[in-house]
PDB file of C-alpha atoms in Angstrom:
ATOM      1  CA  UNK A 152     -18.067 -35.877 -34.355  1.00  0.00           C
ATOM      2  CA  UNK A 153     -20.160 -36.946 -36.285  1.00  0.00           C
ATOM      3  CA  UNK A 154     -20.106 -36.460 -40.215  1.00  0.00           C
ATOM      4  CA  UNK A 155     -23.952 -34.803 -41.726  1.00  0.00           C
ATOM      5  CA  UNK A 156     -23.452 -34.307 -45.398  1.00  0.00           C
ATOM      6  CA  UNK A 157     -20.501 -34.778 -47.902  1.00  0.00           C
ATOM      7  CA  UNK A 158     -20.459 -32.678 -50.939  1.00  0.00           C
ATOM      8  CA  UNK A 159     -16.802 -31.480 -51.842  1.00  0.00           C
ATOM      9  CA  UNK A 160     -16.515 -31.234 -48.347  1.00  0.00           C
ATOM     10  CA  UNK A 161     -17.200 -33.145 -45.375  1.00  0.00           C
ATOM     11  CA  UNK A 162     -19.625 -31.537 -43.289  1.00  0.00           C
ATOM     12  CA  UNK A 163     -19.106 -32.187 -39.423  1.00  0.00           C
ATOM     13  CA  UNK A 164     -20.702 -31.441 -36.211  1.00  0.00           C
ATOM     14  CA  UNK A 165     -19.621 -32.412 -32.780  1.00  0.00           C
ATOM     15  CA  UNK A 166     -23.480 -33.360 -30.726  1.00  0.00           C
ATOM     16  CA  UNK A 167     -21.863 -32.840 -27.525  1.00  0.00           C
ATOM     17  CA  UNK A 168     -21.470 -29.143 -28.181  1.00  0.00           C
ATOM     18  CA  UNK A 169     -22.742 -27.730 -31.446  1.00  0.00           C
ATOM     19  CA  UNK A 170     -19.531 -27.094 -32.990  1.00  0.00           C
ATOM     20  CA  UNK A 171     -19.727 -27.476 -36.492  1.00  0.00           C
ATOM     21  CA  UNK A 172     -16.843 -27.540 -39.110  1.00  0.00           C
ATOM     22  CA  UNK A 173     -16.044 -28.445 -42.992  1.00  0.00           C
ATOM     23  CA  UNK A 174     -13.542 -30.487 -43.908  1.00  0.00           C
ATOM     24  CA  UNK A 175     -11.988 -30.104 -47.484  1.00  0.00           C
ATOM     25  CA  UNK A 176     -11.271 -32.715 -49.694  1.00  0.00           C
ATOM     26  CA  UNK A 177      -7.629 -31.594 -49.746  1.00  0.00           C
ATOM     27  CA  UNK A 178      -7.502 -31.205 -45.881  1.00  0.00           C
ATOM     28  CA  UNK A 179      -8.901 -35.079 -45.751  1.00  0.00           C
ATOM     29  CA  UNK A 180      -6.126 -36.263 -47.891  1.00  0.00           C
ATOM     30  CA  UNK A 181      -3.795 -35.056 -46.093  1.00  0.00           C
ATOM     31  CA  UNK A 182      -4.105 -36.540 -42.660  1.00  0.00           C
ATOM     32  CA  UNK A 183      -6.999 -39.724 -43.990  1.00  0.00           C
ATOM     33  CA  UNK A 184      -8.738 -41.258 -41.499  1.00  0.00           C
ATOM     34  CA  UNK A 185     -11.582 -44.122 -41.019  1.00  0.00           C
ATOM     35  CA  UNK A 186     -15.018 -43.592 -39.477  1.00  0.00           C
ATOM     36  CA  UNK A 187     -15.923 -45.745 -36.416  1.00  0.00           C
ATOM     37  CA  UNK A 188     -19.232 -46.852 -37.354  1.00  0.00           C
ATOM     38  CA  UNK A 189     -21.605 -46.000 -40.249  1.00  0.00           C
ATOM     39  CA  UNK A 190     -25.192 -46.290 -40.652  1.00  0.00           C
ATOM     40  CA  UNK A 191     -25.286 -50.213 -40.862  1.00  0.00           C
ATOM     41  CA  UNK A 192     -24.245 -50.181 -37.073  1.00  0.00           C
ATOM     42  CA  UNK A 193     -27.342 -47.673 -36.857  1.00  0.00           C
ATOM     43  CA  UNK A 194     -29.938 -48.716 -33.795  1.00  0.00           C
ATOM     44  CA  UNK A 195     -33.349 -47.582 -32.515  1.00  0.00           C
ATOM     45  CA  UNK A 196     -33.992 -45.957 -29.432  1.00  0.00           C
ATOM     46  CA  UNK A 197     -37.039 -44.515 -27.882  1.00  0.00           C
ATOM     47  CA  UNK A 198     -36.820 -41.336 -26.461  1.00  0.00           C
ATOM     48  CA  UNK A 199     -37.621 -41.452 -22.640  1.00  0.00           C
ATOM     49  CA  UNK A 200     -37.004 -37.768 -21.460  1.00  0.00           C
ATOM     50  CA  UNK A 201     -35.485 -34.467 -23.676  1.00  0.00           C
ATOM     51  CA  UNK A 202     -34.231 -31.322 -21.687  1.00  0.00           C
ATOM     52  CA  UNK A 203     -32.578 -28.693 -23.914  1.00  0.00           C
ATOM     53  CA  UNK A 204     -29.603 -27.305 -22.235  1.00  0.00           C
ATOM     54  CA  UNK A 205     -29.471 -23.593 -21.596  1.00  0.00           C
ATOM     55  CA  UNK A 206     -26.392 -22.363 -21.673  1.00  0.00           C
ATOM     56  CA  UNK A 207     -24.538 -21.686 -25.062  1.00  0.00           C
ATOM     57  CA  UNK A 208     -20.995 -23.853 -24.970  1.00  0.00           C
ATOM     58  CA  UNK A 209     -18.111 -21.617 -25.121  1.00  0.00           C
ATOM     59  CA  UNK A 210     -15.687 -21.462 -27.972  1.00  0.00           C
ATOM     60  CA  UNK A 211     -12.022 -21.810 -27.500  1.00  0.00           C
ATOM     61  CA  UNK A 212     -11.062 -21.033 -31.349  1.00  0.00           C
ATOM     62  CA  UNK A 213     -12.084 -17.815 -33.004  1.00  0.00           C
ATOM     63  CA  UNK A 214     -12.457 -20.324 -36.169  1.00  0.00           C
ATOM     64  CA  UNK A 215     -14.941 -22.252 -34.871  1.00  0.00           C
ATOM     65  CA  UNK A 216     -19.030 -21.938 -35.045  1.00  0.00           C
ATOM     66  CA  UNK A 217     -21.894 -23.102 -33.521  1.00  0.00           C
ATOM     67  CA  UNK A 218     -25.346 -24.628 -35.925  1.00  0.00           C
ATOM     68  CA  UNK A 219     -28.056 -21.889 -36.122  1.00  0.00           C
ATOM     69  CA  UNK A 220     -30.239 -25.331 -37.006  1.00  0.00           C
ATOM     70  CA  UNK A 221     -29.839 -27.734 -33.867  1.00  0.00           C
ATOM     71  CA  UNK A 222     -30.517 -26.872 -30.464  1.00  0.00           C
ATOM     72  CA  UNK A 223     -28.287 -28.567 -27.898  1.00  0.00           C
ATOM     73  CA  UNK A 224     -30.090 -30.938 -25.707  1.00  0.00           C
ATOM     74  CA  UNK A 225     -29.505 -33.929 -22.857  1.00  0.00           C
ATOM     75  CA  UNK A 226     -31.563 -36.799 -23.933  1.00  0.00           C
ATOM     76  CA  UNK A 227     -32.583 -40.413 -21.794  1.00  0.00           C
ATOM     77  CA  UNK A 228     -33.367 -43.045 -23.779  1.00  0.00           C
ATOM     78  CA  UNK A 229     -33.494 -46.875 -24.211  1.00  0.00           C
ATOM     79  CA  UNK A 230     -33.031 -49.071 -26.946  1.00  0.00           C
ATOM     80  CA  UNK A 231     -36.630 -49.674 -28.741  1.00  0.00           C
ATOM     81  CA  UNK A 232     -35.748 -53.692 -28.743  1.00  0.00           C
ATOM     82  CA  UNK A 233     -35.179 -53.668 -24.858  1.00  0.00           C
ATOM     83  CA  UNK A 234     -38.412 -51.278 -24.366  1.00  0.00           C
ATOM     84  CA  UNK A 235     -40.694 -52.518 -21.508  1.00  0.00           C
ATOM     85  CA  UNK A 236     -38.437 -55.294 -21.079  1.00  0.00           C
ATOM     86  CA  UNK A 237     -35.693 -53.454 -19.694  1.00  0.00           C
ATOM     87  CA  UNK A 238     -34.635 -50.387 -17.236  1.00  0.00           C
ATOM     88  CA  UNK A 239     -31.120 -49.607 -18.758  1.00  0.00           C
ATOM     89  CA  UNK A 240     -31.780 -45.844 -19.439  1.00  0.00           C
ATOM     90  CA  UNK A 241     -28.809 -44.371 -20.980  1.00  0.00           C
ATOM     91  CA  UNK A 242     -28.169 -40.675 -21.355  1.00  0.00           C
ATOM     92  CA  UNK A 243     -26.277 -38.301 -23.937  1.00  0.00           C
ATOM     93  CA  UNK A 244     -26.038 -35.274 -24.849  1.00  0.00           C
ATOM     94  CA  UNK A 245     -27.597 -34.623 -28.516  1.00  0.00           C
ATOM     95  CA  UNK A 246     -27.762 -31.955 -31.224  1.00  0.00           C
ATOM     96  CA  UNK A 247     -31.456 -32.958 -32.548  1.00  0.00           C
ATOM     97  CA  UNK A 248     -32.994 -30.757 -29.441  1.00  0.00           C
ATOM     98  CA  UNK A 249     -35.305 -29.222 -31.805  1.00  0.00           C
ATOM     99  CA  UNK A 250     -36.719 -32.326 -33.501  1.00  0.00           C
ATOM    100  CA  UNK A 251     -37.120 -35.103 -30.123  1.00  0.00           C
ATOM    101  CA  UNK A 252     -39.630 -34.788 -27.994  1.00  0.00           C
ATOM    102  CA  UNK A 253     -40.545 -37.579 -25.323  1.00  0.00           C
ATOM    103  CA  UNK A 254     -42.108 -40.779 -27.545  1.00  0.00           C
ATOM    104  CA  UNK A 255     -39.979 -40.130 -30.357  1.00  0.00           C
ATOM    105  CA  UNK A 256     -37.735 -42.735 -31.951  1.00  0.00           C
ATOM    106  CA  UNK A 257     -33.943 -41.963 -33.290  1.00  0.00           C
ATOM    107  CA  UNK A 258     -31.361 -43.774 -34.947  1.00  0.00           C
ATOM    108  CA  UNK A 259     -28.444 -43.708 -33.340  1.00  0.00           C
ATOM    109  CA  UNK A 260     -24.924 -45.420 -32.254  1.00  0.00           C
ATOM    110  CA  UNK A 261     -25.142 -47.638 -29.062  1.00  0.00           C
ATOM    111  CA  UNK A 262     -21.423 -47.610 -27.607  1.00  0.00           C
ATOM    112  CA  UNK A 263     -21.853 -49.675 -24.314  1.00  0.00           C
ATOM    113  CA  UNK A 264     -22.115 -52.798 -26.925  1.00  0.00           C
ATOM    114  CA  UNK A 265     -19.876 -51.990 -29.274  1.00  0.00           C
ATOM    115  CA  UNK A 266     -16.752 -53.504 -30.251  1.00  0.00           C
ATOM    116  CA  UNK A 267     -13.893 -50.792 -31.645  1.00  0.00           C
ATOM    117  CA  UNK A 268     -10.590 -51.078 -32.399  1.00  0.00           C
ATOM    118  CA  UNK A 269      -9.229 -47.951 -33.111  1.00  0.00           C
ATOM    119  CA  UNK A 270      -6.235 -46.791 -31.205  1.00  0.00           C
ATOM    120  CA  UNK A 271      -7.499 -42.866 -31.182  1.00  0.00           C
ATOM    121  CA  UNK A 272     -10.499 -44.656 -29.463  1.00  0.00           C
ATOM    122  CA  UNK A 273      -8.275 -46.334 -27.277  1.00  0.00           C
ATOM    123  CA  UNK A 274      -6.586 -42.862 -25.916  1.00  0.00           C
ATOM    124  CA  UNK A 275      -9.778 -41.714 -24.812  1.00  0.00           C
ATOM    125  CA  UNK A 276     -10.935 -41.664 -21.111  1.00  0.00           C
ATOM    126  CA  UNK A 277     -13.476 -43.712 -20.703  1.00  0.00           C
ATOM    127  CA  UNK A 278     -15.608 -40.707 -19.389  1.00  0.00           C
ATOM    128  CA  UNK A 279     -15.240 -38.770 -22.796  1.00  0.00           C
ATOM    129  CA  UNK A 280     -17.115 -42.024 -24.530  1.00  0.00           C
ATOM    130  CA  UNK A 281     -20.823 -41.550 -24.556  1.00  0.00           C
ATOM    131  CA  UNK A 282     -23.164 -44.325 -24.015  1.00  0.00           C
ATOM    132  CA  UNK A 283     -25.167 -43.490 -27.060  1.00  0.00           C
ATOM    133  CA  UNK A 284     -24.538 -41.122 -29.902  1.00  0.00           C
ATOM    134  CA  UNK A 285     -28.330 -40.215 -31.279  1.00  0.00           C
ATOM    135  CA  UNK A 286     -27.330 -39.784 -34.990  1.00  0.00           C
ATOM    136  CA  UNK A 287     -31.349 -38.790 -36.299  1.00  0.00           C
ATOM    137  CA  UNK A 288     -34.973 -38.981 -35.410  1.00  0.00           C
ATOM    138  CA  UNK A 289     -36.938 -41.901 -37.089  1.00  0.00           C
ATOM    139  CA  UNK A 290     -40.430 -41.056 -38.478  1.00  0.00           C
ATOM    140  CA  UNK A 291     -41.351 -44.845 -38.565  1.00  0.00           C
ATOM    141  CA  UNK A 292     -41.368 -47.903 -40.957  1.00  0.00           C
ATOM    142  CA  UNK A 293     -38.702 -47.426 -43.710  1.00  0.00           C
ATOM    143  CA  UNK A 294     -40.532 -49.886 -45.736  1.00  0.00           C
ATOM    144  CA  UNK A 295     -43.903 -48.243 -45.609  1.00  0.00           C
ATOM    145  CA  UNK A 296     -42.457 -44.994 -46.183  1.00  0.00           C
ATOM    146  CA  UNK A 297     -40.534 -46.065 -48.626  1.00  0.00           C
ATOM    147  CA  UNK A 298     -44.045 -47.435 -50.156  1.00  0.00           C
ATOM    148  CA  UNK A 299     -45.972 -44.227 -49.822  1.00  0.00           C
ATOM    149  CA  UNK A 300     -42.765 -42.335 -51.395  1.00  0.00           C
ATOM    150  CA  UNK A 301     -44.102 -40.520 -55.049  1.00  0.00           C
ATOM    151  CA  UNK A 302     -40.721 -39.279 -56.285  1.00  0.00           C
ATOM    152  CA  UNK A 303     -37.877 -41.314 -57.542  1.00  0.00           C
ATOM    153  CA  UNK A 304     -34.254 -40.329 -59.429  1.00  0.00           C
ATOM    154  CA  UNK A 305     -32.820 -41.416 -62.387  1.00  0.00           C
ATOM    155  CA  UNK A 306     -30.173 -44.242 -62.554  1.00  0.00           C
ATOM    156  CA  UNK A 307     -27.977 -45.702 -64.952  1.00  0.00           C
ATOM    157  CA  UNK A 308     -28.650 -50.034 -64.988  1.00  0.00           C
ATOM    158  CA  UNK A 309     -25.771 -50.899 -62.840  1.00  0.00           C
ATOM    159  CA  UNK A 310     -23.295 -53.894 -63.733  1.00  0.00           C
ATOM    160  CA  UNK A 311     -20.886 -55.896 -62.172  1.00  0.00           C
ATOM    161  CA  UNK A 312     -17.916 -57.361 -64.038  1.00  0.00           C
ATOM    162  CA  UNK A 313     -18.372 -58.889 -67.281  1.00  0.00           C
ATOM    163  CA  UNK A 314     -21.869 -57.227 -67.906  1.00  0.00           C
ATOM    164  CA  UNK A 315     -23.709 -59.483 -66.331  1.00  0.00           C
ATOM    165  CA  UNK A 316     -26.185 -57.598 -64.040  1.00  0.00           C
ATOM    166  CA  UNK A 317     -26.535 -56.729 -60.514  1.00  0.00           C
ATOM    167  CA  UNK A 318     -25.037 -59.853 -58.671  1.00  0.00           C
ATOM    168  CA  UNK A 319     -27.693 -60.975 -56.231  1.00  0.00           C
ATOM    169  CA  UNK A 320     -25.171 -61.080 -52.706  1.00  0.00           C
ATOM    170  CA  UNK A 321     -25.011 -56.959 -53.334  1.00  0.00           C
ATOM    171  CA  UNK A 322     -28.084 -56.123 -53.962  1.00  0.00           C
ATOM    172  CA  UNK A 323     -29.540 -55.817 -50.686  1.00  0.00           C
ATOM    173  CA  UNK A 324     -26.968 -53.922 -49.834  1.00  0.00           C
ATOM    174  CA  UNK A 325     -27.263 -51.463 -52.777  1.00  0.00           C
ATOM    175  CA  UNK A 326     -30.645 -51.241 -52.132  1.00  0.00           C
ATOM    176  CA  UNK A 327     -30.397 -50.035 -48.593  1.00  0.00           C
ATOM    177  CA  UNK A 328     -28.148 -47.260 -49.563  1.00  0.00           C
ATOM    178  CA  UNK A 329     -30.333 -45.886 -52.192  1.00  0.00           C
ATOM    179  CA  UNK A 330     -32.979 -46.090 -49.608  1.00  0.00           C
ATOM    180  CA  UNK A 331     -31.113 -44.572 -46.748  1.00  0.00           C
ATOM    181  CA  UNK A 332     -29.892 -41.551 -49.437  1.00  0.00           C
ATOM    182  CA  UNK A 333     -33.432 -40.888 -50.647  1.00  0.00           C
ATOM    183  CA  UNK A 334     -34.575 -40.595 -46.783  1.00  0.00           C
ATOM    184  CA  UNK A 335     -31.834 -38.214 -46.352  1.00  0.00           C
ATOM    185  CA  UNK A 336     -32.783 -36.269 -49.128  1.00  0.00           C
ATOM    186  CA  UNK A 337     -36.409 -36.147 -47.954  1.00  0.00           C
ATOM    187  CA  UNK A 338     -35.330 -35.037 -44.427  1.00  0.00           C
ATOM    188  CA  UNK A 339     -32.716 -31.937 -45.598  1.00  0.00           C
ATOM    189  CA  UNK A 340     -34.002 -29.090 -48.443  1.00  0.00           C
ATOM    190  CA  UNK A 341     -30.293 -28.055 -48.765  1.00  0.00           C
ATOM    191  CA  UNK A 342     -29.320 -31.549 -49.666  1.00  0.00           C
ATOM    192  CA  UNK A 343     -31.543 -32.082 -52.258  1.00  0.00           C
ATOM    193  CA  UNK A 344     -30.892 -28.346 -53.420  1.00  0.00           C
ATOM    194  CA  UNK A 345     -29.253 -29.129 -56.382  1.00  0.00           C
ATOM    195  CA  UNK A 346     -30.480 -32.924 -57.346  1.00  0.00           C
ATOM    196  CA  UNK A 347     -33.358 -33.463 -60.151  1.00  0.00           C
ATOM    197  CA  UNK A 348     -36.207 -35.765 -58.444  1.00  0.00           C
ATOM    198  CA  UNK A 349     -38.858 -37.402 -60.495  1.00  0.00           C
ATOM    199  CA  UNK A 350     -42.480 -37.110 -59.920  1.00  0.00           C
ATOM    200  CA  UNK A 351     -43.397 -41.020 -59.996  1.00  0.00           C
ATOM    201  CA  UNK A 352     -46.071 -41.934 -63.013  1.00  0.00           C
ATOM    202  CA  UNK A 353     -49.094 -43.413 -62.255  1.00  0.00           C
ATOM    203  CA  UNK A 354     -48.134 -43.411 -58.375  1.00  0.00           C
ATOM    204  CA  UNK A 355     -51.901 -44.378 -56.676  1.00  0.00           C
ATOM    205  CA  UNK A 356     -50.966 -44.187 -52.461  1.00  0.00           C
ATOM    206  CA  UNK A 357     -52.334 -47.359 -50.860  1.00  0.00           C
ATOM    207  CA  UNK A 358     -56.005 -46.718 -50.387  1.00  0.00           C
ATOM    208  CA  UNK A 359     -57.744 -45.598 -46.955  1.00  0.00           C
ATOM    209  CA  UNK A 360     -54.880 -46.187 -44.644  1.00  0.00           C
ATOM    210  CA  UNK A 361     -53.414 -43.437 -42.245  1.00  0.00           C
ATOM    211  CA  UNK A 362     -50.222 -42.891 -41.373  1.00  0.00           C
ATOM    212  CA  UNK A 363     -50.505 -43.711 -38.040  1.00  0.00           C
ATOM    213  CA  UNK A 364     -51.989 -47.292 -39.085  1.00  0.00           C
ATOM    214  CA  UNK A 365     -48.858 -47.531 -41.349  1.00  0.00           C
ATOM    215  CA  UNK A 366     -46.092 -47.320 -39.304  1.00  0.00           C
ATOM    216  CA  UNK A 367     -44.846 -44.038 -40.339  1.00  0.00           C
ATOM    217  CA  UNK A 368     -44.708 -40.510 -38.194  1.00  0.00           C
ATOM    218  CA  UNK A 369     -47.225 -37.867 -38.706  1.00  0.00           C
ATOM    219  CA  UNK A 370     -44.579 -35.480 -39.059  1.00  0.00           C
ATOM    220  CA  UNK A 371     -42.661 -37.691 -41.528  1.00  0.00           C
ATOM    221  CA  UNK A 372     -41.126 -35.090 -44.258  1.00  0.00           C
ATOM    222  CA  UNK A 373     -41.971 -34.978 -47.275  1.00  0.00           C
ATOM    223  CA  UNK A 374     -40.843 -33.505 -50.722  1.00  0.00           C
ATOM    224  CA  UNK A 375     -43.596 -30.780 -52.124  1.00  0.00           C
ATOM    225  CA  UNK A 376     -44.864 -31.054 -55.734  1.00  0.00           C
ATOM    226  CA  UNK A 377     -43.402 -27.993 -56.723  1.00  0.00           C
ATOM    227  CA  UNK A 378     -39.875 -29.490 -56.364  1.00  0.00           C
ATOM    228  CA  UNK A 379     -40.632 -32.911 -58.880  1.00  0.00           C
ATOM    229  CA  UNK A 380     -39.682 -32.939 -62.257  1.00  0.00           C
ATOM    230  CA  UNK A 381     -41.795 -34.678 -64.927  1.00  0.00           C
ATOM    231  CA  UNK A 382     -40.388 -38.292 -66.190  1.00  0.00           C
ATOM    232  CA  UNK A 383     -39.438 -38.514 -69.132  1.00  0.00           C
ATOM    233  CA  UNK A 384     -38.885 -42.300 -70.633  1.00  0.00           C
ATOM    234  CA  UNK A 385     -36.501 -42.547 -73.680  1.00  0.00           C
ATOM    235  CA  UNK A 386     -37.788 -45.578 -75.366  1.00  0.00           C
ATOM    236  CA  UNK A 387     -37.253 -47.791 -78.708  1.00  0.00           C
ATOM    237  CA  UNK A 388     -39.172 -45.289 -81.576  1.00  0.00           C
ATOM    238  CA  UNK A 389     -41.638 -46.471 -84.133  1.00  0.00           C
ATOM    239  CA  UNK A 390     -39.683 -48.022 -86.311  1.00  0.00           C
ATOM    240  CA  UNK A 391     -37.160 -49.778 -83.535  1.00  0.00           C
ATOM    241  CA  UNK A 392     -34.731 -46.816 -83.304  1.00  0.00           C
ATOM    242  CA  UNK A 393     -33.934 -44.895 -79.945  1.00  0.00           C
ATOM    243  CA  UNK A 394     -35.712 -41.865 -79.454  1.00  0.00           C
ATOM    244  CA  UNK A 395     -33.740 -38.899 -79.105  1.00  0.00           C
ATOM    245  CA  UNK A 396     -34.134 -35.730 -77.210  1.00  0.00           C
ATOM    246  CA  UNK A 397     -34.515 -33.568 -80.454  1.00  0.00           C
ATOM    247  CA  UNK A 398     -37.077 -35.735 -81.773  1.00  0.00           C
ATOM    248  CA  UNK A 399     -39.336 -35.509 -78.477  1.00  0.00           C
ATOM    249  CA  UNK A 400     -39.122 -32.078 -79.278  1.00  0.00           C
ATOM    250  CA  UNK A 401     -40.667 -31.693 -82.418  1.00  0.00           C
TER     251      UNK A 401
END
């Protein structure tokens, strides 16, 4: 399954059939358990062929539901990298049915090169592994889209022991994860429901270039104006002191 949101849940779906099913933070610690790979073992594929399957799976527990969002679907696809180089189509069957269409790009897991140790792995037949696990469709360059982007959130300066900054080896990685959660933000309304995002001052788009030009999907989602908040910068005052919230409002 794979694991789509975590609030004070964790919110799962299984792509193979459309089951979906929360997990509650008491529930978890109960019975823990590890993921098998996470989005750093994310890779690109191009979508080669999508046929949405007809018939509704069957459920076998009068708990369980199916997503009114995704639409079941079998999907061929190759890895982008090995794209024109390479005829190792590999199939699955996917939940993003109503987002792929043939020429589309998604991230997902790639299982044939994998290397897992995990022992409930292990108990598997080899028949219940997919090749490929398609996790989300990709709407282009991350870096350009990050570029065009005209929201941000507020952070607190982060430190690492004995207050002396951001060390530079975890940066990168940092930085990847705030970009990866402001994508998913972007990409799902109901996850950015309840989070204050920041129009960006000043933001001037790069100047007369498409988005086709830039690397990034026409389709590529975007947050509307009428969910940004105004910045508001609390600086040094006048006279050196800290401006405080009462005195911005008189």
């Amino acid at each position: 399954v794979l694991c789509t949101r975590v609030t004070t849940a964790l919110h799962l779906i299984d792509p193979s059939t459309l089951r979906v099913a929360d997990l509650s933070s008491a529930l978890f610690w109960r019975s823990p358990f590890h993921s098998l790979s996470d989005y750093r073992q994310l890779k690109e594929f191009y979508v080669l062929q999508i046929d949405p399957v007809e018939s509704t799976p069957q459920l076998h527990s009068s708990t369980a539901s199916l997503s009114e969002k995704c639409v079941l679907a079998d999907a061929w696809v190759v890895l982008l990298a090995d794209l024109g180089r390479s005829e190792r189509h590999l199939h699955c069957r996917t939940h993003l049915g109503h987002l792929l269409k043939p020429g589309d790009t998604a991230w997902g897991f790639d299982f044939t090169k994998s290397v897992l140790n995990d022992s409930n792995l292990e108990r598997m037949k080899s028949s219940d592994i997919p090749d490929v696990v398609l996790v989300k469709k990709s709407y282009g360059s991350r870096s350009k889209r990050h570029r065009q982007r005209n929201w941000h959130l507020q952070q607190l300066d982060r430190e690492v022991e004995g207050g002396a900054g951001v060390d530079k080896a975890g940066e990168g990685g940092a930085e990847a994860d705030y970009t990866s959660f402001l994508e998913d933000l972007e990409e799902d309304p109901t996850f950015r429901r309840n989070i204050s995002m920041f129009l960006t001052p000043n933001f001037v788009p790069e100047p007369n270039v498409s988005s086709e030009e830039e690397g990034v999907a026409p389709d590529a989602p975007q947050v509307g104006l009428e969910e940004l908040l105004q910045d508001l910068t609390i600086g040094d005052g006048p006279s050196g002191t800290q401006t405080t919230l009462e005195q911005m409002s008189h």
